[in-house]
GROMACS .gro file of C-alpha atoms in nm:
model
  430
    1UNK     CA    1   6.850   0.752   3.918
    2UNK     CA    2   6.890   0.906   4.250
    3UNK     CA    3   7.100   0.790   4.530
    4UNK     CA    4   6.771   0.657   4.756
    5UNK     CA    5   6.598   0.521   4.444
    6UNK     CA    6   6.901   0.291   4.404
    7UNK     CA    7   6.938   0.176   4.763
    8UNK     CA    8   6.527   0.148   4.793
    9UNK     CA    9   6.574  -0.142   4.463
   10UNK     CA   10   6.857  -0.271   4.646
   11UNK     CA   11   6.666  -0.345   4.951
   12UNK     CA   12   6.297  -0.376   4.864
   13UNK     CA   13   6.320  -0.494   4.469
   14UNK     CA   14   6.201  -0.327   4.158
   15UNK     CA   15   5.858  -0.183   4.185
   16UNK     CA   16   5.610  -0.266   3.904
   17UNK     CA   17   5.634  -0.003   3.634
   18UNK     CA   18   5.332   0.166   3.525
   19UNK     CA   19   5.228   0.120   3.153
   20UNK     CA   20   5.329   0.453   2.954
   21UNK     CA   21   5.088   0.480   2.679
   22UNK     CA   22   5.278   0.528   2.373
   23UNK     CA   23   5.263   0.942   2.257
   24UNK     CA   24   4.992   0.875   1.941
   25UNK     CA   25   4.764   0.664   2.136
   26UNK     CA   26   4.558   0.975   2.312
   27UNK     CA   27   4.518   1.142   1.947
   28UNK     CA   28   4.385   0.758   1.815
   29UNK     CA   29   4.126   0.779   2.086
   30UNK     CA   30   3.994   1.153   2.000
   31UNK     CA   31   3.940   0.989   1.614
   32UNK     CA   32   3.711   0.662   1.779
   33UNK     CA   33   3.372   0.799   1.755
   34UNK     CA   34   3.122   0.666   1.995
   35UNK     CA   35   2.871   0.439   1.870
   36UNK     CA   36   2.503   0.576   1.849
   37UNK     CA   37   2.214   0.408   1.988
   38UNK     CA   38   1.991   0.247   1.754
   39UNK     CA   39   1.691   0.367   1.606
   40UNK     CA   40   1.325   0.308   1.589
   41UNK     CA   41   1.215   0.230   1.262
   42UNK     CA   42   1.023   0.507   1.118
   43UNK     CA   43   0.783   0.493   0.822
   44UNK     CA   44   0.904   0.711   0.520
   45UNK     CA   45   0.641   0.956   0.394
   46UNK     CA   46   0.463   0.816   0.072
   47UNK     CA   47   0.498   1.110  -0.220
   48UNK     CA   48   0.252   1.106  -0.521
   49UNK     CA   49   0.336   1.291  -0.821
   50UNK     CA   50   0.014   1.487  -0.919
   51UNK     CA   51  -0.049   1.571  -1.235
   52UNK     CA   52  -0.133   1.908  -1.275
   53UNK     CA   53  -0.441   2.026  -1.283
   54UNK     CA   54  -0.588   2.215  -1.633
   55UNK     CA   55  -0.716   2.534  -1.455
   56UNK     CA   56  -0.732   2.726  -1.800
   57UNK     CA   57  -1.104   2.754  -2.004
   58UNK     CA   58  -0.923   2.688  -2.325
   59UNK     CA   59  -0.715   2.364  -2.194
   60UNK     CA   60  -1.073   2.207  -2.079
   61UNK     CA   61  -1.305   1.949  -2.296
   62UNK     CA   62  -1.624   2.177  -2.318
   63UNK     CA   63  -1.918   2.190  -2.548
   64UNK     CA   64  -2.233   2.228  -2.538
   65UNK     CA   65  -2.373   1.952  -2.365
   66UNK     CA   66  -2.180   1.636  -2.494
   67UNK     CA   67  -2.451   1.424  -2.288
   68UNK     CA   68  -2.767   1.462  -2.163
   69UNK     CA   69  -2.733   1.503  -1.767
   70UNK     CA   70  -2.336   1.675  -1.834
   71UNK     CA   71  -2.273   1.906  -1.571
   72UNK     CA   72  -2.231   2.272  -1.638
   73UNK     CA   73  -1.844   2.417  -1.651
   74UNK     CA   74  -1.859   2.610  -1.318
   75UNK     CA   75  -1.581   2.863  -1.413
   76UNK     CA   76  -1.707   2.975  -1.741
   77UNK     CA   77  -2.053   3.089  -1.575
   78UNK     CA   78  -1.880   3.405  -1.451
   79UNK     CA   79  -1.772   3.477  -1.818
   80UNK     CA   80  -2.168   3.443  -1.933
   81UNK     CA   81  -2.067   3.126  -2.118
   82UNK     CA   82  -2.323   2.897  -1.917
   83UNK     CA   83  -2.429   2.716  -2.206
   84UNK     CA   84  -2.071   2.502  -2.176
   85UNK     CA   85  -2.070   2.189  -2.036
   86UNK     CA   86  -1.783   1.953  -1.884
   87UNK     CA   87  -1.689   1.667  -2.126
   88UNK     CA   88  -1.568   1.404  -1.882
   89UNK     CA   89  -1.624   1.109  -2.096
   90UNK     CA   90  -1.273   1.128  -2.285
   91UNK     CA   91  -1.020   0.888  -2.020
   92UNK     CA   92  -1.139   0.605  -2.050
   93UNK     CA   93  -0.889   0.334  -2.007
   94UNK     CA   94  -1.034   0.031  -2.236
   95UNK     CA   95  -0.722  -0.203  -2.155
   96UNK     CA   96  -0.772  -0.181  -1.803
   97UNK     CA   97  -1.140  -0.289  -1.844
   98UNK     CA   98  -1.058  -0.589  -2.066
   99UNK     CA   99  -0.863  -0.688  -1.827
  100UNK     CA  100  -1.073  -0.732  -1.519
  101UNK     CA  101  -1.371  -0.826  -1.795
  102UNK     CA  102  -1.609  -0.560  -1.678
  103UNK     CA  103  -1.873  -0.347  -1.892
  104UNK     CA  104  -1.795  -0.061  -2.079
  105UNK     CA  105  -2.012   0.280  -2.071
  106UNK     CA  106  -1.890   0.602  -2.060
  107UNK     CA  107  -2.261   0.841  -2.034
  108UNK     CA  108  -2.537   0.819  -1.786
  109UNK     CA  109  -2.735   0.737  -2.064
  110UNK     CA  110  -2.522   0.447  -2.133
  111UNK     CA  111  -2.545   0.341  -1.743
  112UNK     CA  112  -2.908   0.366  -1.772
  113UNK     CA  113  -2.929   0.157  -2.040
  114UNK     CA  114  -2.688  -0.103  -1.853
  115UNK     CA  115  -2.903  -0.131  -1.571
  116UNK     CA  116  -3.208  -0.106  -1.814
  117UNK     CA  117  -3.344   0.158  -1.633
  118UNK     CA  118  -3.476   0.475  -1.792
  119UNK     CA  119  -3.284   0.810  -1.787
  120UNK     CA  120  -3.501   0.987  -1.546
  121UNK     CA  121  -3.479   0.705  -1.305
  122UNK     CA  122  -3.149   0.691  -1.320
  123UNK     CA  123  -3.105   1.073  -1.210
  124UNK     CA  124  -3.367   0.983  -0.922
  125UNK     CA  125  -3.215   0.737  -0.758
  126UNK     CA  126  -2.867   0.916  -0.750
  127UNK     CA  127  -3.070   1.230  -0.630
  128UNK     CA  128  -2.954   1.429  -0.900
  129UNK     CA  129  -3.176   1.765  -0.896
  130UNK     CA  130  -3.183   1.741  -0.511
  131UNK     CA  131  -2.965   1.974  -0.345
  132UNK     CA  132  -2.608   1.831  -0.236
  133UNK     CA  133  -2.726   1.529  -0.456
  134UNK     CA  134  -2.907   1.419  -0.060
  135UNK     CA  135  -3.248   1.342  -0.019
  136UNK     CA  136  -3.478   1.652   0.133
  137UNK     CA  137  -3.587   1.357   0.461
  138UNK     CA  138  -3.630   1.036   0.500
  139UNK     CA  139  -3.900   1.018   0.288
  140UNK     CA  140  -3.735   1.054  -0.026
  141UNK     CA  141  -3.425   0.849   0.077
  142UNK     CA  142  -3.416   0.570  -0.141
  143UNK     CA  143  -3.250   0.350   0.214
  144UNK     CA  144  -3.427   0.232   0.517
  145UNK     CA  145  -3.247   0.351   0.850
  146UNK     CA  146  -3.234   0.121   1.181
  147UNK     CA  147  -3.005   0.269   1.423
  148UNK     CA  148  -2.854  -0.035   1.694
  149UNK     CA  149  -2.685   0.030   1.984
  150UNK     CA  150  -2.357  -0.043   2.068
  151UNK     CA  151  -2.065  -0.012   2.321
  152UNK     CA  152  -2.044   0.358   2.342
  153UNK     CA  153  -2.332   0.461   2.080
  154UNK     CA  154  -2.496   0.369   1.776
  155UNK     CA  155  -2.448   0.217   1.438
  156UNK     CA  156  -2.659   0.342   1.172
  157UNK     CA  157  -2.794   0.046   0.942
  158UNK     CA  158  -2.898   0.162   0.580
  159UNK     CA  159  -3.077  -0.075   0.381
  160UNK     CA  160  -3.147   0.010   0.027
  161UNK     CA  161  -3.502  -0.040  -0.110
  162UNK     CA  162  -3.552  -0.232  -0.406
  163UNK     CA  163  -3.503   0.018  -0.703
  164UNK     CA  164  -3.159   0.090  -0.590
  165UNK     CA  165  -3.118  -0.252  -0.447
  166UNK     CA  166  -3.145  -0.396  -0.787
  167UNK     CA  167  -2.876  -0.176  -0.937
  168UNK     CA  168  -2.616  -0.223  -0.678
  169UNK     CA  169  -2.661  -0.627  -0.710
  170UNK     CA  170  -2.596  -0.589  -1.062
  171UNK     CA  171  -2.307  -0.344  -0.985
  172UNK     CA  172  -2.155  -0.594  -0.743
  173UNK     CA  173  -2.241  -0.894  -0.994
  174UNK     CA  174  -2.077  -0.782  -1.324
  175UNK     CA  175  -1.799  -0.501  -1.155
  176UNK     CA  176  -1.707  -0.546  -0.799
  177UNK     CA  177  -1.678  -0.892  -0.797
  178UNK     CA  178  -1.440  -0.944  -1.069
  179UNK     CA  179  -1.209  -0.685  -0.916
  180UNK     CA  180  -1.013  -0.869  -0.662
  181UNK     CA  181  -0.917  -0.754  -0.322
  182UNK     CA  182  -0.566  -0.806  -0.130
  183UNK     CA  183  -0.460  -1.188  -0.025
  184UNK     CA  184  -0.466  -1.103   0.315
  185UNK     CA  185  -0.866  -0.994   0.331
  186UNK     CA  186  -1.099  -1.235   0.414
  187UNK     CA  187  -1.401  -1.113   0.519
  188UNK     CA  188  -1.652  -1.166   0.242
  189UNK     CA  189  -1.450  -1.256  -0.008
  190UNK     CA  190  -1.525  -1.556  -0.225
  191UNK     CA  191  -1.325  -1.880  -0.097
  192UNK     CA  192  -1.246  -1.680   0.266
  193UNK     CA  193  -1.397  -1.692   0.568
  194UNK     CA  194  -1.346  -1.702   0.985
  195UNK     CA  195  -1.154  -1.960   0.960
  196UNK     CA  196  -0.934  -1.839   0.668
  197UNK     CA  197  -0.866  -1.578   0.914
  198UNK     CA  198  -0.772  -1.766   1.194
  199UNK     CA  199  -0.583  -2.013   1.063
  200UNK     CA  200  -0.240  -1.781   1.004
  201UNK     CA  201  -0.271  -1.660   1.364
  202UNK     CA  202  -0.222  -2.054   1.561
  203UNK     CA  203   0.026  -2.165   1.797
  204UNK     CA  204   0.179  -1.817   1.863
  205UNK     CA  205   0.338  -1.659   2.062
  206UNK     CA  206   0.113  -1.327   2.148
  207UNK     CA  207  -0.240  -1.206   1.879
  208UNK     CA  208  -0.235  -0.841   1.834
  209UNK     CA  209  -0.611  -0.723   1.712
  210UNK     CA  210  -0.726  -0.414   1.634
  211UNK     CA  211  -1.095  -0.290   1.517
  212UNK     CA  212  -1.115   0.001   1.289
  213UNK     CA  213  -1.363   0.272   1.398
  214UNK     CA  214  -1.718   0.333   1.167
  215UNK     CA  215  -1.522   0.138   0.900
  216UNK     CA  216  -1.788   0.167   0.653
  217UNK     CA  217  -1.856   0.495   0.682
  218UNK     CA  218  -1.520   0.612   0.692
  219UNK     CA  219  -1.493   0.543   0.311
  220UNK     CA  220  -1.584   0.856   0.170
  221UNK     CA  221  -1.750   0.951  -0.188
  222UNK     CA  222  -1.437   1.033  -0.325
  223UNK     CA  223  -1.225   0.728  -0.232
  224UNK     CA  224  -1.543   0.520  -0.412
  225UNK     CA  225  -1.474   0.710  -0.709
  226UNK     CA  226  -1.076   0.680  -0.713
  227UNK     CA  227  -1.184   0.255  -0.715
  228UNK     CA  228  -1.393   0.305  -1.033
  229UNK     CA  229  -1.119   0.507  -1.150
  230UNK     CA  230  -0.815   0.273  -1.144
  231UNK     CA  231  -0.987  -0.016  -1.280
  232UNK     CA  232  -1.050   0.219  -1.594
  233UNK     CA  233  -1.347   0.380  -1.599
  234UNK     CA  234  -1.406   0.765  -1.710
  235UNK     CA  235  -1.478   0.999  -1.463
  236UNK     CA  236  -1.798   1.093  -1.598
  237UNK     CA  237  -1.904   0.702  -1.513
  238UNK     CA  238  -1.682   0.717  -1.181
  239UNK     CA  239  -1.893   0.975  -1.046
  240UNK     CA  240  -2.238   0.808  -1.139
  241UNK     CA  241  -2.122   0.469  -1.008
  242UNK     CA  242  -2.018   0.615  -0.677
  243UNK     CA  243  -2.394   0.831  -0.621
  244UNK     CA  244  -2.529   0.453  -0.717
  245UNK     CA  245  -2.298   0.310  -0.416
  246UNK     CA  246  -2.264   0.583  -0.130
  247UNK     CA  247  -2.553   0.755   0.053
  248UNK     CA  248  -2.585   1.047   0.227
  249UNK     CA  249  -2.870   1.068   0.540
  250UNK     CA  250  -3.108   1.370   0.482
  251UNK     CA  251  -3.057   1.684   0.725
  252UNK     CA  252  -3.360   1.634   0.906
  253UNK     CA  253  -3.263   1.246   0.999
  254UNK     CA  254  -3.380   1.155   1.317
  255UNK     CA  255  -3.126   1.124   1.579
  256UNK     CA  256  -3.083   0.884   1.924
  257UNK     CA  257  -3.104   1.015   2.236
  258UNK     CA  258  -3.150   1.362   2.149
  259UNK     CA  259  -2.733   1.356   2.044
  260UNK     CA  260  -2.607   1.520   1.715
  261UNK     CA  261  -2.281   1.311   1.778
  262UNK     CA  262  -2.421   0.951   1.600
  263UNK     CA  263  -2.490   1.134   1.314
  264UNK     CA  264  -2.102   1.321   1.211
  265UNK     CA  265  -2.009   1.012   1.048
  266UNK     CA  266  -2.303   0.978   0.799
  267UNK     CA  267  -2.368   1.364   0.687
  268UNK     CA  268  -2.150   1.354   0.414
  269UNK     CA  269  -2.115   1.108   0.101
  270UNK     CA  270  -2.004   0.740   0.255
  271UNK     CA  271  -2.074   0.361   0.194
  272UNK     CA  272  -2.397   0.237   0.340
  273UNK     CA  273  -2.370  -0.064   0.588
  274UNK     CA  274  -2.663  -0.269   0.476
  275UNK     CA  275  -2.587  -0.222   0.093
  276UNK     CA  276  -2.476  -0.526  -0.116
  277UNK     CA  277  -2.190  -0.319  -0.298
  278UNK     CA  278  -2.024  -0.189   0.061
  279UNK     CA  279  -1.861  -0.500   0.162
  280UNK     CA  280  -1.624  -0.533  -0.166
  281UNK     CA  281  -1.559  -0.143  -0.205
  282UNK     CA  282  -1.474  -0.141   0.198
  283UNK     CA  283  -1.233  -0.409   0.084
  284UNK     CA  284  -1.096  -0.238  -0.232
  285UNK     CA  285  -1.093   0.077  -0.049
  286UNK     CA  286  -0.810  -0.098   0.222
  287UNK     CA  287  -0.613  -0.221  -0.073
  288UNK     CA  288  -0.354   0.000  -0.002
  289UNK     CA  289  -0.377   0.004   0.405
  290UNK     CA  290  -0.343  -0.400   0.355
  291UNK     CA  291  -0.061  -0.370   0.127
  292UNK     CA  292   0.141  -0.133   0.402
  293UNK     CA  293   0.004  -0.325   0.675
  294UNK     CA  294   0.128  -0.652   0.563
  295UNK     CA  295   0.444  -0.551   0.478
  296UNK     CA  296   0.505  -0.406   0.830
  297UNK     CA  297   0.384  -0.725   0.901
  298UNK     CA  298   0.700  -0.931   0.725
  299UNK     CA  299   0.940  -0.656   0.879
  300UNK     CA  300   0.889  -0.778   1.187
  301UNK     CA  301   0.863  -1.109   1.088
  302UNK     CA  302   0.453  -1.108   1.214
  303UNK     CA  303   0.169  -1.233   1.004
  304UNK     CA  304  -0.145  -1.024   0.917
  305UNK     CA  305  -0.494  -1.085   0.842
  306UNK     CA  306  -0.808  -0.850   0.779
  307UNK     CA  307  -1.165  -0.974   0.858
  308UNK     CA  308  -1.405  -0.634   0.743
  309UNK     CA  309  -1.263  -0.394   0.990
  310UNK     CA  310  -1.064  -0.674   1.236
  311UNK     CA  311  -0.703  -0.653   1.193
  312UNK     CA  312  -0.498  -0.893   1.360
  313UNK     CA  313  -0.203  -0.951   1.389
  314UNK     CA  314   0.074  -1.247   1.545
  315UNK     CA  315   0.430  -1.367   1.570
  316UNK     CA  316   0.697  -1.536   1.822
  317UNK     CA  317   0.854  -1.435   2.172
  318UNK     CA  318   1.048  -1.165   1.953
  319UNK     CA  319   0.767  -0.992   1.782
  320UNK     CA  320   0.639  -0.942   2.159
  321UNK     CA  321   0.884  -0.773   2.298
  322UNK     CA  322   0.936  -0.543   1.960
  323UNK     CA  323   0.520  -0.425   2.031
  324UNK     CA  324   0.627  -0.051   2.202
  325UNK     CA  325   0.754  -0.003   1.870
  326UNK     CA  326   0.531  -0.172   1.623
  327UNK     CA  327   0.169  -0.084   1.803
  328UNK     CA  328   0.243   0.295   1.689
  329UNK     CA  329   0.359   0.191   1.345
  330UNK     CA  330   0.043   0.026   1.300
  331UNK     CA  331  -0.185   0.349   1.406
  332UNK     CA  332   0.031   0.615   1.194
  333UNK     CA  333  -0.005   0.340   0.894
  334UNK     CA  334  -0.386   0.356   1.017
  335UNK     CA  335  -0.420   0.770   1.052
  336UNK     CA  336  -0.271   0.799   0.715
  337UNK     CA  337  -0.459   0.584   0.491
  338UNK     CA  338  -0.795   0.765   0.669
  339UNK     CA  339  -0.882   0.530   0.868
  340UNK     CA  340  -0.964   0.577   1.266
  341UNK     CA  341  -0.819   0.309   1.542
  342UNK     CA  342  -1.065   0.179   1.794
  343UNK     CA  343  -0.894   0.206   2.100
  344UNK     CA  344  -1.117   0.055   2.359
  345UNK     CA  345  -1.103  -0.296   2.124
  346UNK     CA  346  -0.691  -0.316   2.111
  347UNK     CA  347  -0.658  -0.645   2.273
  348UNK     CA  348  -0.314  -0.792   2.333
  349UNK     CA  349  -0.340  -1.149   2.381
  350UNK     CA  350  -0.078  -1.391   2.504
  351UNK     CA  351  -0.013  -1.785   2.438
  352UNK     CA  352  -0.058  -1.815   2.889
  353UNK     CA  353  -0.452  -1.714   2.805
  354UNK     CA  354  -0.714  -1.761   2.534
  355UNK     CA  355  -0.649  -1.641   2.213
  356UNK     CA  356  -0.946  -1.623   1.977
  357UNK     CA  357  -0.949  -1.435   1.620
  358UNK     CA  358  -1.283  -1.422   1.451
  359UNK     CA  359  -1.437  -1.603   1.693
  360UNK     CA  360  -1.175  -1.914   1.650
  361UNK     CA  361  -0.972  -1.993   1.910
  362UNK     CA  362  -0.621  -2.031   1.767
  363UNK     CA  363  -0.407  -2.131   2.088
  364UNK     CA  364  -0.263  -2.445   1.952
  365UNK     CA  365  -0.504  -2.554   1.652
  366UNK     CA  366  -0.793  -2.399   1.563
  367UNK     CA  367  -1.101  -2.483   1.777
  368UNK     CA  368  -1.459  -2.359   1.900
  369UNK     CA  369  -1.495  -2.217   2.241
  370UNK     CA  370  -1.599  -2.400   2.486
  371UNK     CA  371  -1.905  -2.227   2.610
  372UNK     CA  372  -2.036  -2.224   2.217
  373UNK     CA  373  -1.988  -2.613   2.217
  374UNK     CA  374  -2.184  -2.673   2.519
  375UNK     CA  375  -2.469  -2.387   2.377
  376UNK     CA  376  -2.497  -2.611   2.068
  377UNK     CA  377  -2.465  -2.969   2.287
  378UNK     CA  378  -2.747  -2.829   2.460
  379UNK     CA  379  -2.964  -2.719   2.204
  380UNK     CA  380  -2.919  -3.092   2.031
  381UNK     CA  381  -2.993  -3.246   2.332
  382UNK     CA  382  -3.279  -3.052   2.425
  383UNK     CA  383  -3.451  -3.147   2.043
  384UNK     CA  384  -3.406  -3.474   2.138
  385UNK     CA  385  -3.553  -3.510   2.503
  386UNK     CA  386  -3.802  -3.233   2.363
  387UNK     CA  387  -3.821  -3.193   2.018
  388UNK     CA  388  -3.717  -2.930   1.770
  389UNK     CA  389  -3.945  -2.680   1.750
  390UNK     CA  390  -3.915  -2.613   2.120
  391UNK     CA  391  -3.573  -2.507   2.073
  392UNK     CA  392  -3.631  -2.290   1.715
  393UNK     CA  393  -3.654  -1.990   1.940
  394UNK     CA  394  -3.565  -1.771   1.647
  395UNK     CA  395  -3.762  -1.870   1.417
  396UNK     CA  396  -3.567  -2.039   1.145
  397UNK     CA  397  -3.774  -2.173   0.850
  398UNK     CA  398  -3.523  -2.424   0.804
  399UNK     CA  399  -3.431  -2.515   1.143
  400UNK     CA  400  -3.265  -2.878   1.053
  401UNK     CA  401  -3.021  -2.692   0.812
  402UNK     CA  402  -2.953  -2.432   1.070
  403UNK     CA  403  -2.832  -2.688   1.288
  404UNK     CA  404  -2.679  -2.866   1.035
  405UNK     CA  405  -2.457  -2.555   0.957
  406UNK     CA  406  -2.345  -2.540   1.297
  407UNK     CA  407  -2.274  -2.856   1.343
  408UNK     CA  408  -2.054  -2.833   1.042
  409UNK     CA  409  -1.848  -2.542   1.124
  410UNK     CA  410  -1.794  -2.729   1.425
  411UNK     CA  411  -1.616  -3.048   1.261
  412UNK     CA  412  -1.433  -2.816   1.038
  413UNK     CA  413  -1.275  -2.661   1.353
  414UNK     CA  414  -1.207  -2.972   1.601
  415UNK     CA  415  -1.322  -3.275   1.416
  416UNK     CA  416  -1.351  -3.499   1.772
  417UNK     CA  417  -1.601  -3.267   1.929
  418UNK     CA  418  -1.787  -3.216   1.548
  419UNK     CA  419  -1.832  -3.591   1.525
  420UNK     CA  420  -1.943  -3.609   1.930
  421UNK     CA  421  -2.229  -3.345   1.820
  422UNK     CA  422  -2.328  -3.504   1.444
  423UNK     CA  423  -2.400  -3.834   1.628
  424UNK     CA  424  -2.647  -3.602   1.877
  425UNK     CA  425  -2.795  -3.477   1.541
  426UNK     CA  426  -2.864  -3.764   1.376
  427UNK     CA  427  -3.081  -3.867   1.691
  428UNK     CA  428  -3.300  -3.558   1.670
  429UNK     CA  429  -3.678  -3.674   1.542
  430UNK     CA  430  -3.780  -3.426   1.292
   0.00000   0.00000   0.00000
């Protein structure tokens, strides 16, 4: 200590000392590692493991046509050995069809006899000697086409005639039906309905929907036969069950407005919106897109519902604020399973405004909206100042059970305004 330093503390006091950090404190520091940001979650790649396909002649079941109607083995043609056939009848998986119940055939001939239709029929309707298994014009289609406009184009409705009509009701009847779809679809699925839909989605905090993009047609001829597949049939039946449920339009189709674009979707192999069977494959075919969808859903502590091709989804004041990250989780999950994302119907929609899911408005309870109450109050009113069959505008051959319906869905939704609109009903003078 020097001579001044002494005399300053003897004058002016001890100055405060400044800390001295010990000598092993800077080296602890350069070990502390700075803590990263977090992450957004990001789905992990879904891996199949293929089996390996049996490329050699000699590892193939051929013969010479096992079945009438077998294709012939396309790789043994260049070896002038034409008169081999494909034997696709041999995987059949009988425990898996015991256990969903459903009929066993393995041949077309065994199909045609199912349906009791003969063989050549069979092989007609499925356009079998046609080339690209498609009708040559609209003709020979065995559908009806109706095209209806819609917000930014057309849908194309196919309606089967009765021939193939017939076999897809009994298709759906002793098959489809007993194959059943994921808890969280609802749309036309025995003991589901708008409501079913609606009900998981009430007093939240924000609805996320989402509409999926040519839904129908967006399941393609070889998803319909991966859905006979898994529930066991061969792929010899597989095949002929999926040319009984897909269409494809005819070349020469007719287009609107002089625009090729309406018609991309429906040139190749796809489910026909109009058919009986095309409701419960769509549904099958978004098995696994539910499945993923759903449990997204839980991550994020959300709910999820499917209606046909309306996804919605809802959760609290949390969920909200986690949407920048879970809207793109949602599309990729979307884009992957083949699906295409209507973006012009994404609707956000808070608790602050009305939230309505299938037509249901869900904001605190499930209820009707309001200008589809006073629509029906009107019509009952009007059949009883002026009768009913002023008011059957659309013709309804059973226009007391029509409004008997409505009136019903009505009381199942808000049971004060249902009963305000029976007692209007039970006035009406039929």
């Amino acid at each position: 200590m020097g001579i001044f330093q002494f005399i300053r503390r003897l004058l002016f006091g001890s100055s405060p000392s400044r800390p001295i950090a010990p000598a092993d404190t800077h080296s602890a520091l350069k070990q502390i590692k700075p803590s990263r940001p977090r992450r957004k979650p990001r789905l992990q790649p879904l891996r199949f493991n293929k089996k390996k396909n049996r490329d050699s002649p000699d590892m193939v079941d051929v013969s010479p046509l096992p079945y009438k109607l077998a294709r012939p083995y396309e790789l043994l043609r260049y070896r002038s050995q034409s008169d081999h056939y494909l034997d696709m009848t041999q995987d059949v998986d009988h425990q898996k069809l015991r256990q969903y119940h459903l009929p066993a055939f393995s041949t077309p001939e065994e199909i045609a006899n199912w349906l009791e239709y003969p063989l050549g029929k069979l092989a007609w309707l499925t356009h079998r000697f046609n080339q690209a298994d498609r009708p040559d014009d609209v003709n020979e289609s065995h559908y009806t086409y109706h095209w209806l406009p819609k917000r930014n184009g057309y849908r194309l409705i196919e309606s089967p005639k009765p021939f193939m009509k017939m076999a897809q009701q009994q298709i759906l009847q002793d098959i489809l039906n007993k194959i059943p779809a994921h808890p969280t679809a609802h749309g036309f699925v025995t003991g589901h309905s708008q409501v079913t839909n609606a009900v998981p989605h009430t007093g939240k905090r924000v609805v996320v929907k989402f509409d999926l993009e040519n839904f129908y047609a967006s399941v393609k001829f070889s998803r319909v036969i991966s859905i006979y597949r898994s529930v066991g049939y061969c792929r010899e039946a597989a095949i002929w069950l999926a040319r009984l449920t897909t269409t494809a339009i005819p070349m020469s189709m007719p287009f609107p407005d002089g625009s090729l674009r309406p018609l991309y979707p429906y040139l190749s192999r796809h489910l026909p919106q109009g058919a009986p069977t095309s409701p419960a494959l769509a549904n099958l075919s978004a098995f696994s897109l539910d499945v993923r969808l759903s449990g997204l859903a839980r991550s994020f502590d959300a709910e999820y519902t499917r209606y046909a091709d309306d996804l919605t989804f809802s959760g609290s004041d949390q969920f909200l604020r986690s949407l920048r990250v879970f809207i793109p989780l949602v599309e990729q999950i979307i884009r992957s399973e083949r699906f295409q994302v209507n973006q012009s119907k994404r609707r956000i929609l808070r608790n602050n405004q009305q939230q309505k899911v299938t037509g249901v408005v869900v904001n605190e309870h499930t209820n009707v909206p309001r200008k589809e109450f006073d629509l029906l109050k009107a019509i009952l009113t009007n059949c009883i100042r002026k009768g009913p069959a002023s008011q059957n505008r659309e013709g309804h051959p059973d226009f007391a059970s029509h409004l008997r319906g409505r009136v019903a869905y009505v009381q199942q939704l808000n049971p004060n305004r249902g009963q305000r609109l029976l007692q209007l009903y039970q006035q009406i003078r039929w």
